[in-house]
PDB file of C-alpha atoms in Angstrom:
ATOM      1  CA  UNK A  52       6.279  10.940  -8.152  1.00  0.00           C
ATOM      2  CA  UNK A  53       7.562  12.898 -11.155  1.00  0.00           C
ATOM      3  CA  UNK A  54       6.923  16.640 -11.518  1.00  0.00           C
ATOM      4  CA  UNK A  55       4.275  15.818 -14.153  1.00  0.00           C
ATOM      5  CA  UNK A  56       2.601  13.449 -11.684  1.00  0.00           C
ATOM      6  CA  UNK A  57       2.723  16.133  -8.987  1.00  0.00           C
ATOM      7  CA  UNK A  58       1.081  18.679 -11.292  1.00  0.00           C
ATOM      8  CA  UNK A  59      -1.602  16.165 -12.247  1.00  0.00           C
ATOM      9  CA  UNK A  60      -2.284  15.448  -8.568  1.00  0.00           C
ATOM     10  CA  UNK A  61      -2.537  19.154  -7.786  1.00  0.00           C
ATOM     11  CA  UNK A  62      -4.950  19.639 -10.689  1.00  0.00           C
ATOM     12  CA  UNK A  63      -7.032  16.686  -9.513  1.00  0.00           C
ATOM     13  CA  UNK A  64      -7.157  18.052  -5.958  1.00  0.00           C
ATOM     14  CA  UNK A  65      -8.007  21.581  -7.144  1.00  0.00           C
ATOM     15  CA  UNK A  66     -11.129  20.335  -8.886  1.00  0.00           C
ATOM     16  CA  UNK A  67     -12.125  17.798  -6.241  1.00  0.00           C
ATOM     17  CA  UNK A  68     -14.855  18.830  -3.815  1.00  0.00           C
ATOM     18  CA  UNK A  69     -14.039  19.013  -0.138  1.00  0.00           C
ATOM     19  CA  UNK A  70     -15.767  16.295   1.881  1.00  0.00           C
ATOM     20  CA  UNK A  71     -18.854  17.625   3.638  1.00  0.00           C
ATOM     21  CA  UNK A  72     -17.931  15.746   6.806  1.00  0.00           C
ATOM     22  CA  UNK A  73     -14.195  16.362   6.402  1.00  0.00           C
ATOM     23  CA  UNK A  74     -11.836  19.174   7.238  1.00  0.00           C
ATOM     24  CA  UNK A  75     -12.763  21.356   4.234  1.00  0.00           C
ATOM     25  CA  UNK A  76      -9.358  21.221   2.572  1.00  0.00           C
ATOM     26  CA  UNK A  77      -6.922  18.748   1.027  1.00  0.00           C
ATOM     27  CA  UNK A  78      -3.488  18.309   2.623  1.00  0.00           C
ATOM     28  CA  UNK A  79      -1.472  15.713   0.726  1.00  0.00           C
ATOM     29  CA  UNK A  80       2.112  14.509   0.774  1.00  0.00           C
ATOM     30  CA  UNK A  81       3.412  14.432  -2.792  1.00  0.00           C
ATOM     31  CA  UNK A  82       6.621  12.631  -1.865  1.00  0.00           C
ATOM     32  CA  UNK A  83       6.981   9.635   0.366  1.00  0.00           C
ATOM     33  CA  UNK A  84       7.887  10.007   3.997  1.00  0.00           C
ATOM     34  CA  UNK A  85       8.898   7.113   6.159  1.00  0.00           C
ATOM     35  CA  UNK A  86      10.325   6.343   9.550  1.00  0.00           C
ATOM     36  CA  UNK A  87      13.984   6.951  10.292  1.00  0.00           C
ATOM     37  CA  UNK A  88      16.065   6.408  13.377  1.00  0.00           C
ATOM     38  CA  UNK A  89      19.546   6.037  14.799  1.00  0.00           C
ATOM     39  CA  UNK A  90      22.768   7.923  14.209  1.00  0.00           C
ATOM     40  CA  UNK A  91      23.410   6.165  10.881  1.00  0.00           C
ATOM     41  CA  UNK A  92      20.135   7.560   9.606  1.00  0.00           C
ATOM     42  CA  UNK A  93      21.111  11.207  10.211  1.00  0.00           C
ATOM     43  CA  UNK A  94      23.058  11.500   6.945  1.00  0.00           C
ATOM     44  CA  UNK A  95      20.209   9.806   5.122  1.00  0.00           C
ATOM     45  CA  UNK A  96      17.734  12.283   6.643  1.00  0.00           C
ATOM     46  CA  UNK A  97      19.887  15.224   5.533  1.00  0.00           C
ATOM     47  CA  UNK A  98      20.127  13.834   1.989  1.00  0.00           C
ATOM     48  CA  UNK A  99      16.376  13.249   1.879  1.00  0.00           C
ATOM     49  CA  UNK A 100      15.805  16.795   3.149  1.00  0.00           C
ATOM     50  CA  UNK A 101      18.005  18.278   0.435  1.00  0.00           C
ATOM     51  CA  UNK A 102      16.303  16.188  -2.260  1.00  0.00           C
ATOM     52  CA  UNK A 103      12.853  17.139  -1.008  1.00  0.00           C
ATOM     53  CA  UNK A 104      13.801  20.820  -1.011  1.00  0.00           C
ATOM     54  CA  UNK A 105      15.062  20.504  -4.590  1.00  0.00           C
ATOM     55  CA  UNK A 106      11.803  18.769  -5.578  1.00  0.00           C
ATOM     56  CA  UNK A 107       9.836  21.577  -3.936  1.00  0.00           C
ATOM     57  CA  UNK A 108      11.869  24.216  -5.776  1.00  0.00           C
ATOM     58  CA  UNK A 109      11.215  22.447  -9.081  1.00  0.00           C
ATOM     59  CA  UNK A 110       7.499  22.273  -8.368  1.00  0.00           C
ATOM     60  CA  UNK A 111       7.425  25.961  -7.394  1.00  0.00           C
ATOM     61  CA  UNK A 112       9.058  26.784 -10.741  1.00  0.00           C
ATOM     62  CA  UNK A 113       6.396  24.819 -12.630  1.00  0.00           C
ATOM     63  CA  UNK A 114       3.520  26.323 -10.656  1.00  0.00           C
ATOM     64  CA  UNK A 115       4.969  29.817 -11.044  1.00  0.00           C
ATOM     65  CA  UNK A 116       5.002  29.336 -14.817  1.00  0.00           C
ATOM     66  CA  UNK A 117       1.295  28.591 -14.538  1.00  0.00           C
ATOM     67  CA  UNK A 118       0.080  31.153 -12.010  1.00  0.00           C
ATOM     68  CA  UNK A 119       2.867  33.699 -11.747  1.00  0.00           C
ATOM     69  CA  UNK A 120       5.808  34.156  -9.440  1.00  0.00           C
ATOM     70  CA  UNK A 121       5.076  33.738  -5.756  1.00  0.00           C
ATOM     71  CA  UNK A 122       7.440  34.352  -2.867  1.00  0.00           C
ATOM     72  CA  UNK A 123       7.744  31.886  -0.002  1.00  0.00           C
ATOM     73  CA  UNK A 124       6.381  33.035   3.326  1.00  0.00           C
ATOM     74  CA  UNK A 125       6.599  31.753   6.870  1.00  0.00           C
ATOM     75  CA  UNK A 126       3.760  29.843   8.509  1.00  0.00           C
ATOM     76  CA  UNK A 127       5.675  28.426  11.500  1.00  0.00           C
ATOM     77  CA  UNK A 128       4.481  31.148  13.873  1.00  0.00           C
ATOM     78  CA  UNK A 129       0.869  30.363  12.990  1.00  0.00           C
ATOM     79  CA  UNK A 130       1.070  27.076  14.918  1.00  0.00           C
ATOM     80  CA  UNK A 131       2.262  28.979  18.001  1.00  0.00           C
ATOM     81  CA  UNK A 132      -0.307  31.741  17.596  1.00  0.00           C
ATOM     82  CA  UNK A 133      -3.162  29.255  17.100  1.00  0.00           C
ATOM     83  CA  UNK A 134      -2.065  27.361  20.228  1.00  0.00           C
ATOM     84  CA  UNK A 135      -2.364  30.684  22.075  1.00  0.00           C
ATOM     85  CA  UNK A 136      -5.967  31.033  20.967  1.00  0.00           C
ATOM     86  CA  UNK A 137      -5.606  33.153  17.840  1.00  0.00           C
ATOM     87  CA  UNK A 138      -8.240  32.201  15.279  1.00  0.00           C
ATOM     88  CA  UNK A 139      -7.004  31.097  11.880  1.00  0.00           C
ATOM     89  CA  UNK A 140      -8.342  28.804   9.161  1.00  0.00           C
ATOM     90  CA  UNK A 141      -7.930  25.144  10.132  1.00  0.00           C
ATOM     91  CA  UNK A 142      -6.315  24.373   6.772  1.00  0.00           C
ATOM     92  CA  UNK A 143      -3.430  26.761   7.340  1.00  0.00           C
ATOM     93  CA  UNK A 144      -3.041  25.775  10.989  1.00  0.00           C
ATOM     94  CA  UNK A 145      -2.749  22.096   9.964  1.00  0.00           C
ATOM     95  CA  UNK A 146      -0.087  22.995   7.407  1.00  0.00           C
ATOM     96  CA  UNK A 147       1.771  25.195   9.892  1.00  0.00           C
ATOM     97  CA  UNK A 148       2.275  22.215  12.199  1.00  0.00           C
ATOM     98  CA  UNK A 149       4.225  20.467   9.437  1.00  0.00           C
ATOM     99  CA  UNK A 150       6.185  23.108   7.518  1.00  0.00           C
ATOM    100  CA  UNK A 151       7.968  26.360   8.265  1.00  0.00           C
ATOM    101  CA  UNK A 152       7.659  28.045   4.863  1.00  0.00           C
ATOM    102  CA  UNK A 153       5.288  27.700   1.926  1.00  0.00           C
ATOM    103  CA  UNK A 154       4.817  29.182  -1.497  1.00  0.00           C
ATOM    104  CA  UNK A 155       1.176  29.811  -2.393  1.00  0.00           C
ATOM    105  CA  UNK A 156      -0.951  30.817  -5.357  1.00  0.00           C
ATOM    106  CA  UNK A 157      -4.612  31.550  -5.812  1.00  0.00           C
ATOM    107  CA  UNK A 158      -6.299  29.827  -8.746  1.00  0.00           C
ATOM    108  CA  UNK A 159      -9.972  30.708  -9.038  1.00  0.00           C
ATOM    109  CA  UNK A 160     -11.548  30.071  -5.635  1.00  0.00           C
ATOM    110  CA  UNK A 161      -8.766  27.818  -4.321  1.00  0.00           C
ATOM    111  CA  UNK A 162      -5.408  28.463  -2.727  1.00  0.00           C
ATOM    112  CA  UNK A 163      -2.547  26.080  -3.494  1.00  0.00           C
ATOM    113  CA  UNK A 164       0.422  26.023  -1.117  1.00  0.00           C
ATOM    114  CA  UNK A 165       3.500  23.821  -1.326  1.00  0.00           C
ATOM    115  CA  UNK A 166       6.212  23.314   1.239  1.00  0.00           C
ATOM    116  CA  UNK A 167       8.687  20.845   2.649  1.00  0.00           C
ATOM    117  CA  UNK A 168       7.884  19.047   5.894  1.00  0.00           C
ATOM    118  CA  UNK A 169      11.130  18.686   7.814  1.00  0.00           C
ATOM    119  CA  UNK A 170      10.217  19.280  11.436  1.00  0.00           C
ATOM    120  CA  UNK A 171       9.906  15.688  12.603  1.00  0.00           C
ATOM    121  CA  UNK A 172      13.279  13.942  12.629  1.00  0.00           C
ATOM    122  CA  UNK A 173      11.405  10.664  13.174  1.00  0.00           C
ATOM    123  CA  UNK A 174      10.046  10.885   9.603  1.00  0.00           C
ATOM    124  CA  UNK A 175      11.715  11.450   6.311  1.00  0.00           C
ATOM    125  CA  UNK A 176      11.042  14.915   4.886  1.00  0.00           C
ATOM    126  CA  UNK A 177       8.075  15.207   2.573  1.00  0.00           C
ATOM    127  CA  UNK A 178       6.792  17.538  -0.108  1.00  0.00           C
ATOM    128  CA  UNK A 179       3.311  18.731   0.920  1.00  0.00           C
ATOM    129  CA  UNK A 180       0.537  20.487  -0.938  1.00  0.00           C
ATOM    130  CA  UNK A 181      -2.443  22.228   0.633  1.00  0.00           C
ATOM    131  CA  UNK A 182      -5.557  22.962  -1.420  1.00  0.00           C
ATOM    132  CA  UNK A 183      -8.015  25.213   0.409  1.00  0.00           C
ATOM    133  CA  UNK A 184     -10.637  27.841  -0.143  1.00  0.00           C
ATOM    134  CA  UNK A 185      -9.220  29.884   2.754  1.00  0.00           C
ATOM    135  CA  UNK A 186      -6.823  32.728   2.027  1.00  0.00           C
ATOM    136  CA  UNK A 187      -3.548  32.656   3.924  1.00  0.00           C
ATOM    137  CA  UNK A 188      -3.815  34.310   7.325  1.00  0.00           C
TER     138      UNK A 188
END
C-alpha cells in the first residue's frame, strides 16, 4: 500500500460508522503481515521491521502535515495495567497488545493512532492504524 493509499484508507475509516454490534473502533493493518519461522527468517524479520518502521515514520510525517506535529507515546504498559484490572477503553487496550508506541491525533470526534506491530516474532511486522472515539488513556 502506498502512502497515498494509506491516507485514503485512514480517511475512509475516519468517516465510517462503527458497527453497532462490533467493538466500537477500527483497528486495521495498513501493511501486510505474514507468518515467519526458522533461523533463516530472522534477517528477513529484521529487514521487514526496519521497512515497516520507515513506512510508519513516513505516514506520521504526512499525518502531521495534516493535523499538526504529534509525539509518539508508549502504550505497552496499558496491556499490563488492563490485565491487572485497570479500566481503559477497549480500543486502546486492543492496540496496546500489538504495539509498544503510537503517534496519535484528534480529528473532530475521532482519534487516529498509528504504530508498528513488532511484538510477535511469528508474524512479520505490520503498520497499524486505530480509529476510535475514545481519547488515549
